[in-house]
Coordinates of C-alpha atoms and ligand atoms in Angstrom, one line a residue:
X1 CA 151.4 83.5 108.3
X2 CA 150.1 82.0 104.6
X3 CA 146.2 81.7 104.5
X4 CA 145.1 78.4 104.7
X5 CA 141.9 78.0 102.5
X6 CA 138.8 75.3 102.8
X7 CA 137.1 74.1 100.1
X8 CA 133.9 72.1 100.8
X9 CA 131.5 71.0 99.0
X10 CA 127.6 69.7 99.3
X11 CA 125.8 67.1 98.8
X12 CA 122.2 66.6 99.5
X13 CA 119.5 68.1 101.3
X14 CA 119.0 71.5 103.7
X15 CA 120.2 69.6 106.8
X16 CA 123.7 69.1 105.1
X17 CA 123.6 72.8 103.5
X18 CA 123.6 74.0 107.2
X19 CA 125.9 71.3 108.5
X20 CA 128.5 72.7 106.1
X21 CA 128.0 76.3 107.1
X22 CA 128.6 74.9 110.8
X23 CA 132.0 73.0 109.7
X24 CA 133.2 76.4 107.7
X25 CA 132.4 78.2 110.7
X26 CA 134.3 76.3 113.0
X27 CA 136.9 75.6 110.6
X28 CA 137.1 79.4 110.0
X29 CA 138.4 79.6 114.0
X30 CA 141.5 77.7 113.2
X31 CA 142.0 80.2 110.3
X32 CA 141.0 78.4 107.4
X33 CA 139.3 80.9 105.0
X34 CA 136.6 79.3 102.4
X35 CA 137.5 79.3 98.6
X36 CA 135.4 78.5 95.8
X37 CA 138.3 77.8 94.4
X38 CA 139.4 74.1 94.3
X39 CA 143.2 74.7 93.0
X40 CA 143.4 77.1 96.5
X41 CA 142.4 74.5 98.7
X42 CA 145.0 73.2 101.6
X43 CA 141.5 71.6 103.2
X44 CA 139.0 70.0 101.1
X45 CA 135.7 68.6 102.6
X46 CA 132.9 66.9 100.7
X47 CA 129.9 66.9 103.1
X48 CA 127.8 63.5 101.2
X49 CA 124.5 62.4 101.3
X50 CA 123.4 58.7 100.4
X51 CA 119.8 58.4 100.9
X52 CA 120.0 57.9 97.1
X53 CA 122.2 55.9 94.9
X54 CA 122.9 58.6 92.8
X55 CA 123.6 61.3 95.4
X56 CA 126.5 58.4 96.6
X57 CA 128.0 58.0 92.8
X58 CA 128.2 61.3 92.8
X59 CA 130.6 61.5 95.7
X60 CA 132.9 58.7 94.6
X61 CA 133.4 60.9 91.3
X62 CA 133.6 63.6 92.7
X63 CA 136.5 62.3 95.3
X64 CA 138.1 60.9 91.9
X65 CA 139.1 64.6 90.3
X66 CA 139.9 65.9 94.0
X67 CA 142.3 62.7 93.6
X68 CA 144.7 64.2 91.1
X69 CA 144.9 67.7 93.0
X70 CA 146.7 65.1 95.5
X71 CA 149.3 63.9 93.4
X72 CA 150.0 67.5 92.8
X73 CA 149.9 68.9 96.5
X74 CA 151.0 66.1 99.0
X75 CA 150.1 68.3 101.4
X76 CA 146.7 68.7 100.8
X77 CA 143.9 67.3 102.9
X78 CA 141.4 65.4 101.8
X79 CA 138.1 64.6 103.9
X80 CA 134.6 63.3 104.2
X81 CA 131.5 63.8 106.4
X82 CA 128.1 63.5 106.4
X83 CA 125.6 60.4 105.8
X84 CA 128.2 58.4 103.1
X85 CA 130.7 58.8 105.7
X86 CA 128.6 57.3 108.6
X87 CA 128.1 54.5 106.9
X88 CA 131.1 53.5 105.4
X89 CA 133.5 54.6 108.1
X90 CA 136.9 52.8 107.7
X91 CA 136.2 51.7 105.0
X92 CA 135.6 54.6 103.1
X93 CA 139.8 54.3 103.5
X94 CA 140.2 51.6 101.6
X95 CA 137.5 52.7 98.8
X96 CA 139.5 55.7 98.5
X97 CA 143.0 56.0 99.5
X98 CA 143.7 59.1 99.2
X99 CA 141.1 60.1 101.8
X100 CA 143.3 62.0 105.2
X101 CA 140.1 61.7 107.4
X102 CA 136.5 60.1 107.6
X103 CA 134.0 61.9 110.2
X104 CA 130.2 61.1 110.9
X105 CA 127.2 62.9 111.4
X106 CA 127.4 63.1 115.5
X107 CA 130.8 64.5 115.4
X108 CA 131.1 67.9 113.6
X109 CA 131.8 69.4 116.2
X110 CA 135.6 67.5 116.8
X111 CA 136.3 68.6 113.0
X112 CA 138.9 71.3 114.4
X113 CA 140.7 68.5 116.2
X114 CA 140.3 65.9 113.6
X115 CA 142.4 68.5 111.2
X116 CA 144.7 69.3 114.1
X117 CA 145.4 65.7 114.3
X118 CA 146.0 64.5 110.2
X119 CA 148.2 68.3 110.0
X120 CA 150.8 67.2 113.2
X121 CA 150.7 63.2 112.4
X122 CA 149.3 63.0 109.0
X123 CA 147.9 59.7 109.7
X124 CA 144.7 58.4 109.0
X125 CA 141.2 59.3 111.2
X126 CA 138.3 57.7 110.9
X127 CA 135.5 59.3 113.7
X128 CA 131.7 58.1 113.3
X129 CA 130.9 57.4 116.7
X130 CA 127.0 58.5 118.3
X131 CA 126.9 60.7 120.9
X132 CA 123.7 61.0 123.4
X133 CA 124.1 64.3 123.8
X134 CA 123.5 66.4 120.3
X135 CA 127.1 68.3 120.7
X136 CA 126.9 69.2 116.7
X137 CA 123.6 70.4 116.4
X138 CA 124.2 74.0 118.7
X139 CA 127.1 75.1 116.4
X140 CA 126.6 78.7 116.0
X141 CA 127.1 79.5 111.8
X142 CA 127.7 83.3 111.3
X143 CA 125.9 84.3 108.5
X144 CA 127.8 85.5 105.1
X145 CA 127.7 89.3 104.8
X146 CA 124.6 90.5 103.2
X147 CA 122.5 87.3 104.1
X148 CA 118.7 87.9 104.7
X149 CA 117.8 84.0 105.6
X150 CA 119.2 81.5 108.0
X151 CA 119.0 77.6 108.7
X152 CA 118.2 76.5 112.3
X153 CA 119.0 72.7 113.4
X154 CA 116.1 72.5 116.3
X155 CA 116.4 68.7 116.1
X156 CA 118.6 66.1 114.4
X157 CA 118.0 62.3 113.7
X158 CA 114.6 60.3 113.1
X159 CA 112.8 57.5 115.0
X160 CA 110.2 56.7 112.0
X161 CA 112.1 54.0 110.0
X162 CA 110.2 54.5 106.9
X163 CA 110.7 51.6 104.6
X164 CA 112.9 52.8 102.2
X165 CA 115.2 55.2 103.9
X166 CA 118.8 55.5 105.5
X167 CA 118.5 58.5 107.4
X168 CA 117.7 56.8 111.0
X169 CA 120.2 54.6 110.4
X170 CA 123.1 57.1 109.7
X171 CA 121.7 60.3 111.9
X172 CA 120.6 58.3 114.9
X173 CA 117.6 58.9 117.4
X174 CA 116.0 61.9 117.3
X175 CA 117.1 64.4 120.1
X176 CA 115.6 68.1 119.9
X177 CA 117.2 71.4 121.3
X178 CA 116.4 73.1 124.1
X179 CA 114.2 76.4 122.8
X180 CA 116.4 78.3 124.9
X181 CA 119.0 78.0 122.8
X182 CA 117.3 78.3 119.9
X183 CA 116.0 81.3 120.6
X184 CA 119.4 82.7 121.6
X185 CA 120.7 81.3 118.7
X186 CA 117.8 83.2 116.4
X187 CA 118.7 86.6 118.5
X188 CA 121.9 86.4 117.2
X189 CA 121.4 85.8 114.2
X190 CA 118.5 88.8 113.9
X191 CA 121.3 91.1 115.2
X192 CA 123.6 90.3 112.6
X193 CA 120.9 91.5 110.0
X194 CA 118.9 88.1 109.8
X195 CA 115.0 88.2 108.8
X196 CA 114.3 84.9 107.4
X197 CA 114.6 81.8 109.9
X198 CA 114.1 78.0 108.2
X199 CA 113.8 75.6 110.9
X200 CA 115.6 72.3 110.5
X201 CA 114.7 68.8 111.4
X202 CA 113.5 65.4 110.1
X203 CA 110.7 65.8 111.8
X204 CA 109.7 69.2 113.3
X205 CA 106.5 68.5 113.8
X206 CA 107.8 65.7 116.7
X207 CA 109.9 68.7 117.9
X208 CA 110.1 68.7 121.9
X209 CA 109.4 65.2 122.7
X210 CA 112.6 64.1 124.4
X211 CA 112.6 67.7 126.3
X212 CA 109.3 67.2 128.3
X213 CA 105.7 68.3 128.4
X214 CA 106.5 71.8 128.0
X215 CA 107.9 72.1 124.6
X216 CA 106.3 71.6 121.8
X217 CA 106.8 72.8 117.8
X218 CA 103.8 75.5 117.5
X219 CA 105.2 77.0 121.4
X220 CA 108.3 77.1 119.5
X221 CA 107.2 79.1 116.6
X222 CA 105.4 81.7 118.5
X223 CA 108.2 82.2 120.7
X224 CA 110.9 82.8 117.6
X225 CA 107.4 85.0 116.9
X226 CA 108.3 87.2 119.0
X227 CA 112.0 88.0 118.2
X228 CA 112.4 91.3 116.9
X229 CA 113.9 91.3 113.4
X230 CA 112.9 88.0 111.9
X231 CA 109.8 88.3 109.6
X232 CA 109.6 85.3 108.1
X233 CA 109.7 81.8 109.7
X234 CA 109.7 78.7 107.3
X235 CA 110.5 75.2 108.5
X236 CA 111.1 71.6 107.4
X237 CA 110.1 68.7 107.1
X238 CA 106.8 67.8 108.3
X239 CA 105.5 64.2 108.7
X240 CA 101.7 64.2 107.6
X241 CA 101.4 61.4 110.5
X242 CA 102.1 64.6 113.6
X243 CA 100.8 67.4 111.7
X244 CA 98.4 68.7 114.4
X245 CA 95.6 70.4 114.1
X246 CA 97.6 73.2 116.5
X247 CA 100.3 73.3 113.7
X248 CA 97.9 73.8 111.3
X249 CA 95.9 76.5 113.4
X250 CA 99.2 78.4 113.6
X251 CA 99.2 79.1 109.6
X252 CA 96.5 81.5 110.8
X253 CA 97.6 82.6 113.7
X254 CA 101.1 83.7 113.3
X255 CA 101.6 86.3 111.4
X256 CA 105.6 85.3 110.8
X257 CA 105.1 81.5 109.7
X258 CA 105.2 81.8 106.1
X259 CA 102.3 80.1 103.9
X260 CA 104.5 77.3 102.9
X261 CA 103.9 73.2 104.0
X262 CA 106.2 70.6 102.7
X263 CA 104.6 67.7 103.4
X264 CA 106.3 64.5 101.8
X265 CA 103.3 62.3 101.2
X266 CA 105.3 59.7 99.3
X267 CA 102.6 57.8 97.7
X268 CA 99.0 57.7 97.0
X269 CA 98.5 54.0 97.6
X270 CA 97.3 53.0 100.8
X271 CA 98.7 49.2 100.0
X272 CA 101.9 51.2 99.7
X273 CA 102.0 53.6 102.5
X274 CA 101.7 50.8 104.7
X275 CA 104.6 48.9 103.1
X276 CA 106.7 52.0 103.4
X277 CA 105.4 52.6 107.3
X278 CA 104.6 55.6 106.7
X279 CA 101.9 55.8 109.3
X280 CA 99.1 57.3 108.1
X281 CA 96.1 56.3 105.3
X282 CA 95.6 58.6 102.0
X283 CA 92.6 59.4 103.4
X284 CA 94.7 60.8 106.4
X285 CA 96.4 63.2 104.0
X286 CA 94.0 64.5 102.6
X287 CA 92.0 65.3 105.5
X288 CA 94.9 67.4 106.5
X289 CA 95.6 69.4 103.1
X290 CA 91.8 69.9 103.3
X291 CA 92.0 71.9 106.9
X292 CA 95.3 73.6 105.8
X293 CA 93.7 74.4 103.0
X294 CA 90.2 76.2 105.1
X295 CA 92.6 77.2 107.7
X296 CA 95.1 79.3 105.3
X297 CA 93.6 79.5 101.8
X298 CA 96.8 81.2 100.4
X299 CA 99.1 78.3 101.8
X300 CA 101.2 76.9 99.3
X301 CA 101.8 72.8 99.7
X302 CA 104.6 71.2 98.1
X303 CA 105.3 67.2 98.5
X304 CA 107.9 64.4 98.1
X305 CA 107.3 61.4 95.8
X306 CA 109.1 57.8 95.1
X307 CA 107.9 55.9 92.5
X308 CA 109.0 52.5 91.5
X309 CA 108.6 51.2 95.6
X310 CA 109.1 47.6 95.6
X311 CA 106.1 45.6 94.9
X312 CA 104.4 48.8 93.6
X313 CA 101.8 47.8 90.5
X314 CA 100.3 49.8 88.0
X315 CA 97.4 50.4 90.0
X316 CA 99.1 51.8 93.3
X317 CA 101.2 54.0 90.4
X318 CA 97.4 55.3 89.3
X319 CA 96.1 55.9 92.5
X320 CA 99.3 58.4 93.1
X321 CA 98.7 60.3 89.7
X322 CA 95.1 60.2 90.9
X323 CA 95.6 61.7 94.8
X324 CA 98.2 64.4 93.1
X325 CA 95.1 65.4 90.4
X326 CA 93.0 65.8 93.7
X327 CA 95.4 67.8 95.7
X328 CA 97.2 69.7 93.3
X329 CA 100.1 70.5 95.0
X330 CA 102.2 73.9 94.2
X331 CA 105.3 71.4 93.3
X332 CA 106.8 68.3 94.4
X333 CA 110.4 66.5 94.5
X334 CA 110.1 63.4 92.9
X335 CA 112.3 60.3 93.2
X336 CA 112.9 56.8 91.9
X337 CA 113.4 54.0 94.6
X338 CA 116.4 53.6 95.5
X339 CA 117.7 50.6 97.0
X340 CA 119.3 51.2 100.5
X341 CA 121.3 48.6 102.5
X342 CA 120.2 47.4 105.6
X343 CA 116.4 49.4 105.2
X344 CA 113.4 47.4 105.6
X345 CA 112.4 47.6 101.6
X346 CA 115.3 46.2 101.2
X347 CA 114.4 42.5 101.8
X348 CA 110.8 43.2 99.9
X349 CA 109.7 41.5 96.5
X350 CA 108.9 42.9 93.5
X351 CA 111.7 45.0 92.5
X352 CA 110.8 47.4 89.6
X353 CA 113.2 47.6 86.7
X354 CA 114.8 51.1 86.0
X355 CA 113.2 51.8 82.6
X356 CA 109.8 51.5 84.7
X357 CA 110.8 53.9 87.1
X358 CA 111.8 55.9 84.7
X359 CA 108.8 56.0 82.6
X360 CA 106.9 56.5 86.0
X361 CA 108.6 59.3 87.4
X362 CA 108.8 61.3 83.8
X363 CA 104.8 60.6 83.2
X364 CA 104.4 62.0 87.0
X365 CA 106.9 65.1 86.6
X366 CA 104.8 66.0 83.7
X367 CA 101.9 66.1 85.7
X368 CA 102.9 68.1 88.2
X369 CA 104.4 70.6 86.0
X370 CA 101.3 71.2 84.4
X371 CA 99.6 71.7 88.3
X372 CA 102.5 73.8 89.0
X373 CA 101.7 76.3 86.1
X374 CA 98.1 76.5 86.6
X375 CA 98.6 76.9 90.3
X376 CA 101.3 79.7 89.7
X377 CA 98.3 81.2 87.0
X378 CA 96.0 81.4 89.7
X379 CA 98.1 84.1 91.7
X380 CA 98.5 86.3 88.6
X381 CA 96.5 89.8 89.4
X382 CA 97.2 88.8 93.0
X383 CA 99.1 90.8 95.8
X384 CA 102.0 89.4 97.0
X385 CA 104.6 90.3 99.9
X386 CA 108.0 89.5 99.0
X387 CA 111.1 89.3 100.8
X388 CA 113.6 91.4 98.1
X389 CA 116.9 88.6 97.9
X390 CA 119.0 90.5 95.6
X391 CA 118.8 90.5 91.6
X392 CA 117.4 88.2 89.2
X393 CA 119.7 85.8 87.5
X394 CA 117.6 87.0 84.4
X395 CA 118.1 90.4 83.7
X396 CA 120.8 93.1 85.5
X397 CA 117.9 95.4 86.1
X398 CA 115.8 92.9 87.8
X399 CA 115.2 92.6 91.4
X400 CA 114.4 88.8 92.9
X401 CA 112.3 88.3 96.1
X402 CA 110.3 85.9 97.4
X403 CA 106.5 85.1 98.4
X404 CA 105.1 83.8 101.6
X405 CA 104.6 80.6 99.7
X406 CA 108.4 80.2 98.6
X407 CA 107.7 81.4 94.7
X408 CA 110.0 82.9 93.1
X409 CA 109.2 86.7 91.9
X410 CA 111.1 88.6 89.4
X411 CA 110.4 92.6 89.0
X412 CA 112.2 95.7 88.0
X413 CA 113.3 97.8 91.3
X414 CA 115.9 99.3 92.5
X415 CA 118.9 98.2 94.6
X416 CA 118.2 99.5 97.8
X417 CA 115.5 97.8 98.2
X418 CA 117.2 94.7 98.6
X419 CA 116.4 93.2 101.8
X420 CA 113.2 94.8 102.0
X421 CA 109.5 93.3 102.7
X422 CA 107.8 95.1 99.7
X423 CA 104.2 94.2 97.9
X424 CA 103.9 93.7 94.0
X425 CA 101.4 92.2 91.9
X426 CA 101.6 89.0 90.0
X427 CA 101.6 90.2 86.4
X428 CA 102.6 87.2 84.9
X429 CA 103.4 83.0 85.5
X430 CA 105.7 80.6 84.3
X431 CA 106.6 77.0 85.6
X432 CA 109.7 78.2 87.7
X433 CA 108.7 82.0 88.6
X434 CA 106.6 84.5 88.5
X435 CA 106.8 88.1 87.4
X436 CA 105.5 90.7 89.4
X437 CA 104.8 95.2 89.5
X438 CA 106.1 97.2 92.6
X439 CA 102.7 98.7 94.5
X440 CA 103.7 102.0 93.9
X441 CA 102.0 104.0 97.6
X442 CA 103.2 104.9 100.5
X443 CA 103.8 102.6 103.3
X444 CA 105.2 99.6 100.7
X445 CA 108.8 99.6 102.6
X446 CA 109.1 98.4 105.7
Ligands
5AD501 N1 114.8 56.1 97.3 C1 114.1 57.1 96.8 N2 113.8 58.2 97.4 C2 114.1 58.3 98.7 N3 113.8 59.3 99.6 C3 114.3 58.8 100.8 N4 114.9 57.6 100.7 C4 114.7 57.3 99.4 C5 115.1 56.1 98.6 N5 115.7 55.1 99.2 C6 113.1 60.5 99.3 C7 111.8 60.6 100.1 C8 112.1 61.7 101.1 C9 113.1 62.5 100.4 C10 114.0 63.4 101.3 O1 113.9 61.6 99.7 O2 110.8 61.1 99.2 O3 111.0 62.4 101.5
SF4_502 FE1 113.6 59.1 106.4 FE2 111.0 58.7 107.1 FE3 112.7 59.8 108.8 FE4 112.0 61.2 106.7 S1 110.6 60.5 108.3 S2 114.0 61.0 107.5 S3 111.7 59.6 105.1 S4 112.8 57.7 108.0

């Protein structure tokens, strides 16, 4: 029988990285093999994201050039998932007509039937219903050969409703996994040569609250702790509002958690934080980065920013270049507002024109890159424990790995070592990476 190859493609954030990993492994059971080659494809999937306008024009251009592979090969098929598809549904159809088949978030997991379906009939789906029961999140992704790191789904959907954003709207409720399964699910993955777990969710730090008194996200941690093979645990996000001070103990007391927060802090304008519901104060925040901060000196915090909210004046924009001078954080993602249909910002004055934003978010990047660098200055001389990821994309003779804190370490070493827990020293910093020596002593390969 001819191969029949998959071509899909994502847009978007961690959650959808691992969502498509799930669809090309279930995909791969009905004996569609994954191509990076479009021209191949007899399957193509774009996996979208909207919680930004841009990350939706994207898609539509995108859906555009797949377009004329159509004309081409009527036989190709042609679909969408993920947050775009949610909301549009049907009438992501009549936006684009070439489209075979339109699935939401909640229903991953029916992919194999969907394409079963559009192959025998070739007639039009369209599946975005919400399911109680969180069918897609437990969908076991093999990893690629060679992989040293793993995403988890512990928990899909959000309950917080912040101002400005989509994502409750389009992933529903939140609904966590059992830890039994995760756990199995991370014992797999150790045995397939696994050592880095990164725990996904919204919201981890809510993790457990549908599943009863006995579950909670630090439990969690020390229990994937304890699996033999993983080294390294990392998760995301965090919502500064259920950081607990037992989260925050944990930097110090398990070994595996890596010294890495992202904590999206979004603003530094009280007036605005409470216009975006975020649920906590400044003051709040920084409290928190403060007993990280005692708790795990080394820890590494890295935030999310929008500028340009609605209603948000030249003052509230100072007070976030001033709470970023205070904390320093190791980076951030920053973001102009986007408007969102059907959020709660949506129906709030004072809209801020796009050259604004722009001159906002540029004058803020700026900032932070200079705090990035002199953070990443301060670990120079330091010892650092890296994960070895494979080579550099700068030189052929250059090893890559990563610290702890999620920098990025360049250094010459051999190939075998890839995979490998080894120590260097920072010898030198830039904005994006550092450089760093091999320890040469015994004992420095575990
Ligand atoms: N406009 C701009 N940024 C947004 N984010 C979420 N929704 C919007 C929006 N409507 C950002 C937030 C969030 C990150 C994932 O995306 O900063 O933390
Ligand atoms: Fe969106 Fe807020 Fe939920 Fe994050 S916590 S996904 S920003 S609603």
């Amino acid at each position: 029988m001819k191969n029949k190859y998959l071509y899909i493609q994502t847009f978007g954030c961690q959650m959808n990285v691992h969502d498509s990993e799930q669809m090309a492994a279930l995909l791969a059971d009905c004996g569609y093999k994954t191509t990076n080659n479009l021209k191949l494809a007899d399957l193509i999937l774009l996996n979208t994201c909207s919680i930004r306008e841009k990350a939706a024009q994207k898609v539509y251009s995108e859906l555009g050039r797949i377009g004329l592979l159509k004309e081409q090969n009527p036989e190709l098929i042609i679909g969408v998932g993920g947050c775009l598809a949610q909301h549009l549904g049907n009438k992501f159809h009549k936006r684009v007509r070439h489209l075979d088949f339109v699935f939401g978030t909640h229903n991953i997991h029916r992919l194999p039937e969907i394409v079963a379906a559009v192959r025998k009939k070739r007639e039009k789906i369209t599946q975005i219903d919400f399911h109680k029961v969180a069918n897609s999140i437990g969908i076991y992704a093999p990893p690629v050969n060679g992989a040293l790191s793993a995403f988890v789904t512990i928990m899909q959907g959000c309950n917080n409703f912040c101002a400005y954003c989509v994502v409750p709207y389009l992933r529903g409720p939140e609904m966590s996994r059992p830890p039994g399964e995760i756990i199995e699910e991370i014992k797999k993955l150790a045995d397939q040569g696994i050592k880095e777990v990164t725990l996904l969710g919204q919201n981890v730090n809510s993790y457990g609250k549908n599943l009863g008194k006995s579950s909670n996200f630090t439990a969690l941690i020390k229990k994937i702790g304890k699996v033999s093979g993983i080294e390294r645990i990392r998760f995301t996000t965090s919502h500064p509002r259920d950081l607990s001070e037992e989260l925050i103990n944990c930097f110090n007391e398990e070994e595996k958690l890596c010294k890495h927060i992202h904590l999206p802090v979004q603003s530094g304008s009280n007036r605005l934080l409470a216009l975006m519901n975020r649920g906590y104060s400044i003051e709040n925040y920084l409290t928190k980065v403060d007993r990280l901060r005692t708790v795990c000196p080394q820890i590494s915090i890295t935030s999310d920013i929008i500028v340009g909210f609605p209603g948000e004046t030249g003052n509230d924009y100072q007070e976030t270049i001033d709470m970023m001078e205070k904390i320093r954080f190791d980076s951030t993602f920053s973001f102009k507002y986007s408007e969102r249909k059907g959020t709660a910002a949506e129906k709030l004055e004072g809209k801020i024109q796009e050259c604004e934003k722009q001159r906002r978010l540029k004058f803020l990047q700026d900032q932070q890159d200079k705090h990035t660098l002199q953070k990443n200055m301060e670990l120079e001389g330091s010892r650092q424990e890296l994960l070895i990821e494979g080579k550099s994309k700068n030189s052929e003779n250059d090893l890559m790995g990563r610290t702890s804190s999620w920098k990025i370490v360049n250094f010459k070493g051999e190939r075998e070592l890839i995979g490998k827990l080894m120590d260097v020293i920072i010898t030198k910093s830039y904005l994006h990476s550092l450089r760093g020596k091999l320890i040469e002593e015994a004992g420095n390969a575990n």
